[in-house]
């Protein structure tokens, strides 16, 4: 299960501002995707919805907008964006561009490993890659610092083409 937080929602908002259009909400359906129960896994949306001019009190969102696994499934498999998985931070740093999304796999508890965090690349220089993340309040945090702050053992990169 994905860790609680706002990281994937933040990356979704950045992707939406940068290039990607939300899908329509459509009929509410649930499917099991990679072992997780996902709401509308082939859709990517969030927002407050109106009914006959009145604001509906709850926000509706797809699992792909808000969860690490859902975001990966939507962009890597539904949208078929170029992507790769690696154990090498060096490979990630050599191949990412501004706007790409990186997800971290590692120890989230004493005995549990999972994909737990989503960040968006915010700056790339000759010697360093920086990311932005909402729930960790990072705007230009060096990607190498992420490894020291968590037990990260794998990375997933989605080429967003922004």
mmCIF file with all atom_site columns, C-alpha atoms in Angstrom:
data_model
loop_
_atom_site.group_PDB
_atom_site.id
_atom_site.type_symbol
_atom_site.label_atom_id
_atom_site.label_alt_id
_atom_site.label_comp_id
_atom_site.label_asym_id
_atom_site.label_entity_id
_atom_site.label_seq_id
_atom_site.pdbx_PDB_ins_code
_atom_site.Cartn_x
_atom_site.Cartn_y
_atom_site.Cartn_z
_atom_site.occupancy
_atom_site.B_iso_or_equiv
_atom_site.pdbx_formal_charge
_atom_site.auth_seq_id
_atom_site.auth_comp_id
_atom_site.auth_asym_id
_atom_site.auth_atom_id
_atom_site.pdbx_PDB_model_num
ATOM 1   C CA . UNK A 1 1   ? 0.000   0.000  0.000   1.00 0.00 ? 1   UNK A CA 1
ATOM 2   C CA . UNK A 1 2   ? 1.207   3.500  -0.765  1.00 0.00 ? 2   UNK A CA 1
ATOM 3   C CA . UNK A 1 3   ? 2.268   5.697  2.096   1.00 0.00 ? 3   UNK A CA 1
ATOM 4   C CA . UNK A 1 4   ? -0.066  8.523  3.030   1.00 0.00 ? 4   UNK A CA 1
ATOM 5   C CA . UNK A 1 5   ? 0.843   11.926 1.713   1.00 0.00 ? 5   UNK A CA 1
ATOM 6   C CA . UNK A 1 6   ? 0.308   14.393 -1.040  1.00 0.00 ? 6   UNK A CA 1
ATOM 7   C CA . UNK A 1 7   ? 3.305   13.613 -3.251  1.00 0.00 ? 7   UNK A CA 1
ATOM 8   C CA . UNK A 1 8   ? 1.518   11.984 -6.194  1.00 0.00 ? 8   UNK A CA 1
ATOM 9   C CA . UNK A 1 9   ? -1.279  14.555 -6.156  1.00 0.00 ? 9   UNK A CA 1
ATOM 10  C CA . UNK A 1 10  ? 1.419   17.259 -6.435  1.00 0.00 ? 10  UNK A CA 1
ATOM 11  C CA . UNK A 1 11  ? 3.131   15.522 -9.373  1.00 0.00 ? 11  UNK A CA 1
ATOM 12  C CA . UNK A 1 12  ? -0.277  15.101 -11.049 1.00 0.00 ? 12  UNK A CA 1
ATOM 13  C CA . UNK A 1 13  ? -0.986  18.814 -10.667 1.00 0.00 ? 13  UNK A CA 1
ATOM 14  C CA . UNK A 1 14  ? 2.401   19.653 -12.201 1.00 0.00 ? 14  UNK A CA 1
ATOM 15  C CA . UNK A 1 15  ? 1.818   17.252 -15.107 1.00 0.00 ? 15  UNK A CA 1
ATOM 16  C CA . UNK A 1 16  ? -1.602  18.777 -15.706 1.00 0.00 ? 16  UNK A CA 1
ATOM 17  C CA . UNK A 1 17  ? -0.208  22.330 -15.697 1.00 0.00 ? 17  UNK A CA 1
ATOM 18  C CA . UNK A 1 18  ? 2.670   21.265 -17.944 1.00 0.00 ? 18  UNK A CA 1
ATOM 19  C CA . UNK A 1 19  ? 0.938   19.270 -20.645 1.00 0.00 ? 19  UNK A CA 1
ATOM 20  C CA . UNK A 1 20  ? -1.550  16.559 -19.761 1.00 0.00 ? 20  UNK A CA 1
ATOM 21  C CA . UNK A 1 21  ? -5.305  17.011 -19.851 1.00 0.00 ? 21  UNK A CA 1
ATOM 22  C CA . UNK A 1 22  ? -7.478  15.403 -17.224 1.00 0.00 ? 22  UNK A CA 1
ATOM 23  C CA . UNK A 1 23  ? -9.821  12.704 -18.444 1.00 0.00 ? 23  UNK A CA 1
ATOM 24  C CA . UNK A 1 24  ? -13.544 12.837 -17.805 1.00 0.00 ? 24  UNK A CA 1
ATOM 25  C CA . UNK A 1 25  ? -14.640 11.241 -14.583 1.00 0.00 ? 25  UNK A CA 1
ATOM 26  C CA . UNK A 1 26  ? -16.892 8.674  -16.219 1.00 0.00 ? 26  UNK A CA 1
ATOM 27  C CA . UNK A 1 27  ? -18.661 5.881  -14.389 1.00 0.00 ? 27  UNK A CA 1
ATOM 28  C CA . UNK A 1 28  ? -17.110 4.974  -11.037 1.00 0.00 ? 28  UNK A CA 1
ATOM 29  C CA . UNK A 1 29  ? -15.453 1.565  -11.462 1.00 0.00 ? 29  UNK A CA 1
ATOM 30  C CA . UNK A 1 30  ? -12.926 -0.344 -9.392  1.00 0.00 ? 30  UNK A CA 1
ATOM 31  C CA . UNK A 1 31  ? -10.337 -2.834 -10.605 1.00 0.00 ? 31  UNK A CA 1
ATOM 32  C CA . UNK A 1 32  ? -7.423  -4.694 -9.078  1.00 0.00 ? 32  UNK A CA 1
ATOM 33  C CA . UNK A 1 33  ? -4.218  -3.393 -10.683 1.00 0.00 ? 33  UNK A CA 1
ATOM 34  C CA . UNK A 1 34  ? -0.865  -4.808 -9.549  1.00 0.00 ? 34  UNK A CA 1
ATOM 35  C CA . UNK A 1 35  ? -2.511  -6.063 -6.363  1.00 0.00 ? 35  UNK A CA 1
ATOM 36  C CA . UNK A 1 36  ? -4.185  -2.744 -5.438  1.00 0.00 ? 36  UNK A CA 1
ATOM 37  C CA . UNK A 1 37  ? -7.827  -1.746 -5.663  1.00 0.00 ? 37  UNK A CA 1
ATOM 38  C CA . UNK A 1 38  ? -7.873  1.192  -8.083  1.00 0.00 ? 38  UNK A CA 1
ATOM 39  C CA . UNK A 1 39  ? -10.664 3.637  -8.852  1.00 0.00 ? 39  UNK A CA 1
ATOM 40  C CA . UNK A 1 40  ? -10.990 4.190  -12.609 1.00 0.00 ? 40  UNK A CA 1
ATOM 41  C CA . UNK A 1 41  ? -7.451  2.966  -13.479 1.00 0.00 ? 41  UNK A CA 1
ATOM 42  C CA . UNK A 1 42  ? -7.785  4.058  -17.119 1.00 0.00 ? 42  UNK A CA 1
ATOM 43  C CA . UNK A 1 43  ? -8.785  7.588  -16.090 1.00 0.00 ? 43  UNK A CA 1
ATOM 44  C CA . UNK A 1 44  ? -6.747  10.445 -14.590 1.00 0.00 ? 44  UNK A CA 1
ATOM 45  C CA . UNK A 1 45  ? -8.737  13.224 -12.956 1.00 0.00 ? 45  UNK A CA 1
ATOM 46  C CA . UNK A 1 46  ? -9.337  15.283 -9.833  1.00 0.00 ? 46  UNK A CA 1
ATOM 47  C CA . UNK A 1 47  ? -11.647 18.122 -9.070  1.00 0.00 ? 47  UNK A CA 1
ATOM 48  C CA . UNK A 1 48  ? -14.785 19.407 -7.478  1.00 0.00 ? 48  UNK A CA 1
ATOM 49  C CA . UNK A 1 49  ? -17.816 18.542 -9.528  1.00 0.00 ? 49  UNK A CA 1
ATOM 50  C CA . UNK A 1 50  ? -20.978 20.562 -10.100 1.00 0.00 ? 50  UNK A CA 1
ATOM 51  C CA . UNK A 1 51  ? -24.465 19.224 -10.558 1.00 0.00 ? 51  UNK A CA 1
ATOM 52  C CA . UNK A 1 52  ? -26.957 21.560 -12.245 1.00 0.00 ? 52  UNK A CA 1
ATOM 53  C CA . UNK A 1 53  ? -24.906 24.598 -11.247 1.00 0.00 ? 53  UNK A CA 1
ATOM 54  C CA . UNK A 1 54  ? -24.499 23.550 -7.603  1.00 0.00 ? 54  UNK A CA 1
ATOM 55  C CA . UNK A 1 55  ? -21.190 22.603 -6.065  1.00 0.00 ? 55  UNK A CA 1
ATOM 56  C CA . UNK A 1 56  ? -20.973 19.008 -4.865  1.00 0.00 ? 56  UNK A CA 1
ATOM 57  C CA . UNK A 1 57  ? -19.286 18.933 -1.472  1.00 0.00 ? 57  UNK A CA 1
ATOM 58  C CA . UNK A 1 58  ? -16.815 16.100 -2.060  1.00 0.00 ? 58  UNK A CA 1
ATOM 59  C CA . UNK A 1 59  ? -13.895 16.034 -4.421  1.00 0.00 ? 59  UNK A CA 1
ATOM 60  C CA . UNK A 1 60  ? -13.737 13.179 -6.869  1.00 0.00 ? 60  UNK A CA 1
ATOM 61  C CA . UNK A 1 61  ? -10.407 11.790 -7.994  1.00 0.00 ? 61  UNK A CA 1
ATOM 62  C CA . UNK A 1 62  ? -8.997  8.733  -9.681  1.00 0.00 ? 62  UNK A CA 1
ATOM 63  C CA . UNK A 1 63  ? -6.478  6.485  -7.983  1.00 0.00 ? 63  UNK A CA 1
ATOM 64  C CA . UNK A 1 64  ? -4.025  7.346  -10.751 1.00 0.00 ? 64  UNK A CA 1
ATOM 65  C CA . UNK A 1 65  ? -4.130  11.014 -9.703  1.00 0.00 ? 65  UNK A CA 1
ATOM 66  C CA . UNK A 1 66  ? -3.299  10.330 -6.046  1.00 0.00 ? 66  UNK A CA 1
ATOM 67  C CA . UNK A 1 67  ? -1.393  7.081  -5.533  1.00 0.00 ? 67  UNK A CA 1
ATOM 68  C CA . UNK A 1 68  ? 2.131   6.025  -6.435  1.00 0.00 ? 68  UNK A CA 1
ATOM 69  C CA . UNK A 1 69  ? 1.069   2.749  -8.067  1.00 0.00 ? 69  UNK A CA 1
ATOM 70  C CA . UNK A 1 70  ? -1.945  4.233  -9.810  1.00 0.00 ? 70  UNK A CA 1
ATOM 71  C CA . UNK A 1 71  ? 0.104   7.063  -11.342 1.00 0.00 ? 71  UNK A CA 1
ATOM 72  C CA . UNK A 1 72  ? 2.689   4.559  -12.601 1.00 0.00 ? 72  UNK A CA 1
ATOM 73  C CA . UNK A 1 73  ? 0.066   2.279  -14.111 1.00 0.00 ? 73  UNK A CA 1
ATOM 74  C CA . UNK A 1 74  ? -1.748  5.138  -15.879 1.00 0.00 ? 74  UNK A CA 1
ATOM 75  C CA . UNK A 1 75  ? 1.267   6.849  -17.432 1.00 0.00 ? 75  UNK A CA 1
ATOM 76  C CA . UNK A 1 76  ? 3.442   3.779  -18.111 1.00 0.00 ? 76  UNK A CA 1
ATOM 77  C CA . UNK A 1 77  ? 0.721   1.377  -19.292 1.00 0.00 ? 77  UNK A CA 1
ATOM 78  C CA . UNK A 1 78  ? -2.397  3.337  -20.287 1.00 0.00 ? 78  UNK A CA 1
ATOM 79  C CA . UNK A 1 79  ? -0.692  6.436  -21.782 1.00 0.00 ? 79  UNK A CA 1
ATOM 80  C CA . UNK A 1 80  ? 2.370   4.357  -22.750 1.00 0.00 ? 80  UNK A CA 1
ATOM 81  C CA . UNK A 1 81  ? 4.893   7.051  -21.770 1.00 0.00 ? 81  UNK A CA 1
ATOM 82  C CA . UNK A 1 82  ? 8.530   5.936  -22.024 1.00 0.00 ? 82  UNK A CA 1
ATOM 83  C CA . UNK A 1 83  ? 9.686   4.604  -18.667 1.00 0.00 ? 83  UNK A CA 1
ATOM 84  C CA . UNK A 1 84  ? 12.299  2.483  -16.934 1.00 0.00 ? 84  UNK A CA 1
ATOM 85  C CA . UNK A 1 85  ? 13.063  0.896  -13.577 1.00 0.00 ? 85  UNK A CA 1
ATOM 86  C CA . UNK A 1 86  ? 16.573  0.795  -12.152 1.00 0.00 ? 86  UNK A CA 1
ATOM 87  C CA . UNK A 1 87  ? 18.603  0.275  -8.995  1.00 0.00 ? 87  UNK A CA 1
ATOM 88  C CA . UNK A 1 88  ? 21.091  2.897  -10.180 1.00 0.00 ? 88  UNK A CA 1
ATOM 89  C CA . UNK A 1 89  ? 20.740  6.501  -9.037  1.00 0.00 ? 89  UNK A CA 1
ATOM 90  C CA . UNK A 1 90  ? 23.527  7.322  -11.497 1.00 0.00 ? 90  UNK A CA 1
ATOM 91  C CA . UNK A 1 91  ? 21.365  6.034  -14.386 1.00 0.00 ? 91  UNK A CA 1
ATOM 92  C CA . UNK A 1 92  ? 18.397  8.081  -13.190 1.00 0.00 ? 92  UNK A CA 1
ATOM 93  C CA . UNK A 1 93  ? 20.521  11.232 -12.971 1.00 0.00 ? 93  UNK A CA 1
ATOM 94  C CA . UNK A 1 94  ? 21.984  10.646 -16.444 1.00 0.00 ? 94  UNK A CA 1
ATOM 95  C CA . UNK A 1 95  ? 18.616  10.219 -18.169 1.00 0.00 ? 95  UNK A CA 1
ATOM 96  C CA . UNK A 1 96  ? 16.022  12.492 -16.521 1.00 0.00 ? 96  UNK A CA 1
ATOM 97  C CA . UNK A 1 97  ? 14.823  15.856 -17.801 1.00 0.00 ? 97  UNK A CA 1
ATOM 98  C CA . UNK A 1 98  ? 12.826  18.636 -16.185 1.00 0.00 ? 98  UNK A CA 1
ATOM 99  C CA . UNK A 1 99  ? 9.222   17.478 -15.798 1.00 0.00 ? 99  UNK A CA 1
ATOM 100 C CA . UNK A 1 100 ? 10.005  13.749 -15.597 1.00 0.00 ? 100 UNK A CA 1
ATOM 101 C CA . UNK A 1 101 ? 8.534   11.853 -12.663 1.00 0.00 ? 101 UNK A CA 1
ATOM 102 C CA . UNK A 1 102 ? 10.637  9.620  -10.409 1.00 0.00 ? 102 UNK A CA 1
ATOM 103 C CA . UNK A 1 103 ? 9.221   7.148  -7.900  1.00 0.00 ? 103 UNK A CA 1
ATOM 104 C CA . UNK A 1 104 ? 11.119  5.569  -5.008  1.00 0.00 ? 104 UNK A CA 1
ATOM 105 C CA . UNK A 1 105 ? 11.041  1.968  -3.783  1.00 0.00 ? 105 UNK A CA 1
ATOM 106 C CA . UNK A 1 106 ? 12.384  1.086  -0.385  1.00 0.00 ? 106 UNK A CA 1
ATOM 107 C CA . UNK A 1 107 ? 11.787  0.268  3.221   1.00 0.00 ? 107 UNK A CA 1
ATOM 108 C CA . UNK A 1 108 ? 8.691   1.997  4.545   1.00 0.00 ? 108 UNK A CA 1
ATOM 109 C CA . UNK A 1 109 ? 8.612   0.091  7.819   1.00 0.00 ? 109 UNK A CA 1
ATOM 110 C CA . UNK A 1 110 ? 10.795  -2.415 9.612   1.00 0.00 ? 110 UNK A CA 1
ATOM 111 C CA . UNK A 1 111 ? 9.702   -5.347 7.448   1.00 0.00 ? 111 UNK A CA 1
ATOM 112 C CA . UNK A 1 112 ? 7.937   -3.778 4.498   1.00 0.00 ? 112 UNK A CA 1
ATOM 113 C CA . UNK A 1 113 ? 9.301   -2.572 1.137   1.00 0.00 ? 113 UNK A CA 1
ATOM 114 C CA . UNK A 1 114 ? 7.122   -0.762 -1.392  1.00 0.00 ? 114 UNK A CA 1
ATOM 115 C CA . UNK A 1 115 ? 6.912   2.023  -3.955  1.00 0.00 ? 115 UNK A CA 1
ATOM 116 C CA . UNK A 1 116 ? 6.315   4.892  -1.568  1.00 0.00 ? 116 UNK A CA 1
ATOM 117 C CA . UNK A 1 117 ? 7.083   8.325  -3.004  1.00 0.00 ? 117 UNK A CA 1
ATOM 118 C CA . UNK A 1 118 ? 6.608   10.370 -6.208  1.00 0.00 ? 118 UNK A CA 1
ATOM 119 C CA . UNK A 1 119 ? 8.699   13.425 -7.126  1.00 0.00 ? 119 UNK A CA 1
ATOM 120 C CA . UNK A 1 120 ? 8.990   15.633 -10.205 1.00 0.00 ? 120 UNK A CA 1
ATOM 121 C CA . UNK A 1 121 ? 12.336  16.726 -11.615 1.00 0.00 ? 121 UNK A CA 1
ATOM 122 C CA . UNK A 1 122 ? 12.553  20.518 -11.305 1.00 0.00 ? 122 UNK A CA 1
ATOM 123 C CA . UNK A 1 123 ? 16.105  21.322 -12.481 1.00 0.00 ? 123 UNK A CA 1
ATOM 124 C CA . UNK A 1 124 ? 18.963  19.533 -14.241 1.00 0.00 ? 124 UNK A CA 1
ATOM 125 C CA . UNK A 1 125 ? 22.507  20.908 -14.345 1.00 0.00 ? 125 UNK A CA 1
ATOM 126 C CA . UNK A 1 126 ? 25.737  19.397 -15.607 1.00 0.00 ? 126 UNK A CA 1
ATOM 127 C CA . UNK A 1 127 ? 26.535  17.887 -12.187 1.00 0.00 ? 127 UNK A CA 1
ATOM 128 C CA . UNK A 1 128 ? 23.246  17.680 -10.285 1.00 0.00 ? 128 UNK A CA 1
ATOM 129 C CA . UNK A 1 129 ? 19.560  16.777 -10.628 1.00 0.00 ? 129 UNK A CA 1
ATOM 130 C CA . UNK A 1 130 ? 16.973  18.488 -8.418  1.00 0.00 ? 130 UNK A CA 1
ATOM 131 C CA . UNK A 1 131 ? 13.382  17.580 -7.642  1.00 0.00 ? 131 UNK A CA 1
ATOM 132 C CA . UNK A 1 132 ? 10.231  19.125 -6.253  1.00 0.00 ? 132 UNK A CA 1
ATOM 133 C CA . UNK A 1 133 ? 7.896   17.395 -3.843  1.00 0.00 ? 133 UNK A CA 1
ATOM 134 C CA . UNK A 1 134 ? 4.888   18.748 -1.982  1.00 0.00 ? 134 UNK A CA 1
ATOM 135 C CA . UNK A 1 135 ? 4.670   16.611 1.142   1.00 0.00 ? 135 UNK A CA 1
ATOM 136 C CA . UNK A 1 136 ? 8.387   17.027 1.854   1.00 0.00 ? 136 UNK A CA 1
ATOM 137 C CA . UNK A 1 137 ? 8.286   20.744 0.960   1.00 0.00 ? 137 UNK A CA 1
ATOM 138 C CA . UNK A 1 138 ? 11.136  20.518 -1.499  1.00 0.00 ? 138 UNK A CA 1
ATOM 139 C CA . UNK A 1 139 ? 11.425  22.819 -4.511  1.00 0.00 ? 139 UNK A CA 1
ATOM 140 C CA . UNK A 1 140 ? 15.019  22.291 -5.674  1.00 0.00 ? 140 UNK A CA 1
ATOM 141 C CA . UNK A 1 141 ? 16.212  19.413 -3.491  1.00 0.00 ? 141 UNK A CA 1
ATOM 142 C CA . UNK A 1 142 ? 19.198  17.440 -4.842  1.00 0.00 ? 142 UNK A CA 1
ATOM 143 C CA . UNK A 1 143 ? 18.119  13.951 -5.876  1.00 0.00 ? 143 UNK A CA 1
ATOM 144 C CA . UNK A 1 144 ? 21.201  12.488 -4.170  1.00 0.00 ? 144 UNK A CA 1
ATOM 145 C CA . UNK A 1 145 ? 19.830  13.748 -0.820  1.00 0.00 ? 145 UNK A CA 1
ATOM 146 C CA . UNK A 1 146 ? 16.700  11.630 -1.229  1.00 0.00 ? 146 UNK A CA 1
ATOM 147 C CA . UNK A 1 147 ? 18.770  8.452  -0.968  1.00 0.00 ? 147 UNK A CA 1
ATOM 148 C CA . UNK A 1 148 ? 20.284  9.538  2.339   1.00 0.00 ? 148 UNK A CA 1
ATOM 149 C CA . UNK A 1 149 ? 16.892  10.425 3.838   1.00 0.00 ? 149 UNK A CA 1
ATOM 150 C CA . UNK A 1 150 ? 15.278  7.043  3.098   1.00 0.00 ? 150 UNK A CA 1
ATOM 151 C CA . UNK A 1 151 ? 16.227  3.456  2.434   1.00 0.00 ? 151 UNK A CA 1
ATOM 152 C CA . UNK A 1 152 ? 15.716  3.711  -1.351  1.00 0.00 ? 152 UNK A CA 1
ATOM 153 C CA . UNK A 1 153 ? 16.748  0.646  -3.336  1.00 0.00 ? 153 UNK A CA 1
ATOM 154 C CA . UNK A 1 154 ? 15.001  1.181  -6.716  1.00 0.00 ? 154 UNK A CA 1
ATOM 155 C CA . UNK A 1 155 ? 13.716  3.985  -8.905  1.00 0.00 ? 155 UNK A CA 1
ATOM 156 C CA . UNK A 1 156 ? 10.990  4.224  -11.557 1.00 0.00 ? 156 UNK A CA 1
ATOM 157 C CA . UNK A 1 157 ? 11.254  7.013  -14.098 1.00 0.00 ? 157 UNK A CA 1
ATOM 158 C CA . UNK A 1 158 ? 8.398   8.150  -16.325 1.00 0.00 ? 158 UNK A CA 1
ATOM 159 C CA . UNK A 1 159 ? 9.413   10.386 -19.223 1.00 0.00 ? 159 UNK A CA 1
ATOM 160 C CA . UNK A 1 160 ? 6.708   13.019 -19.182 1.00 0.00 ? 160 UNK A CA 1
ATOM 161 C CA . UNK A 1 161 ? 7.991   14.991 -22.150 1.00 0.00 ? 161 UNK A CA 1
ATOM 162 C CA . UNK A 1 162 ? 7.144   18.361 -20.596 1.00 0.00 ? 162 UNK A CA 1
#
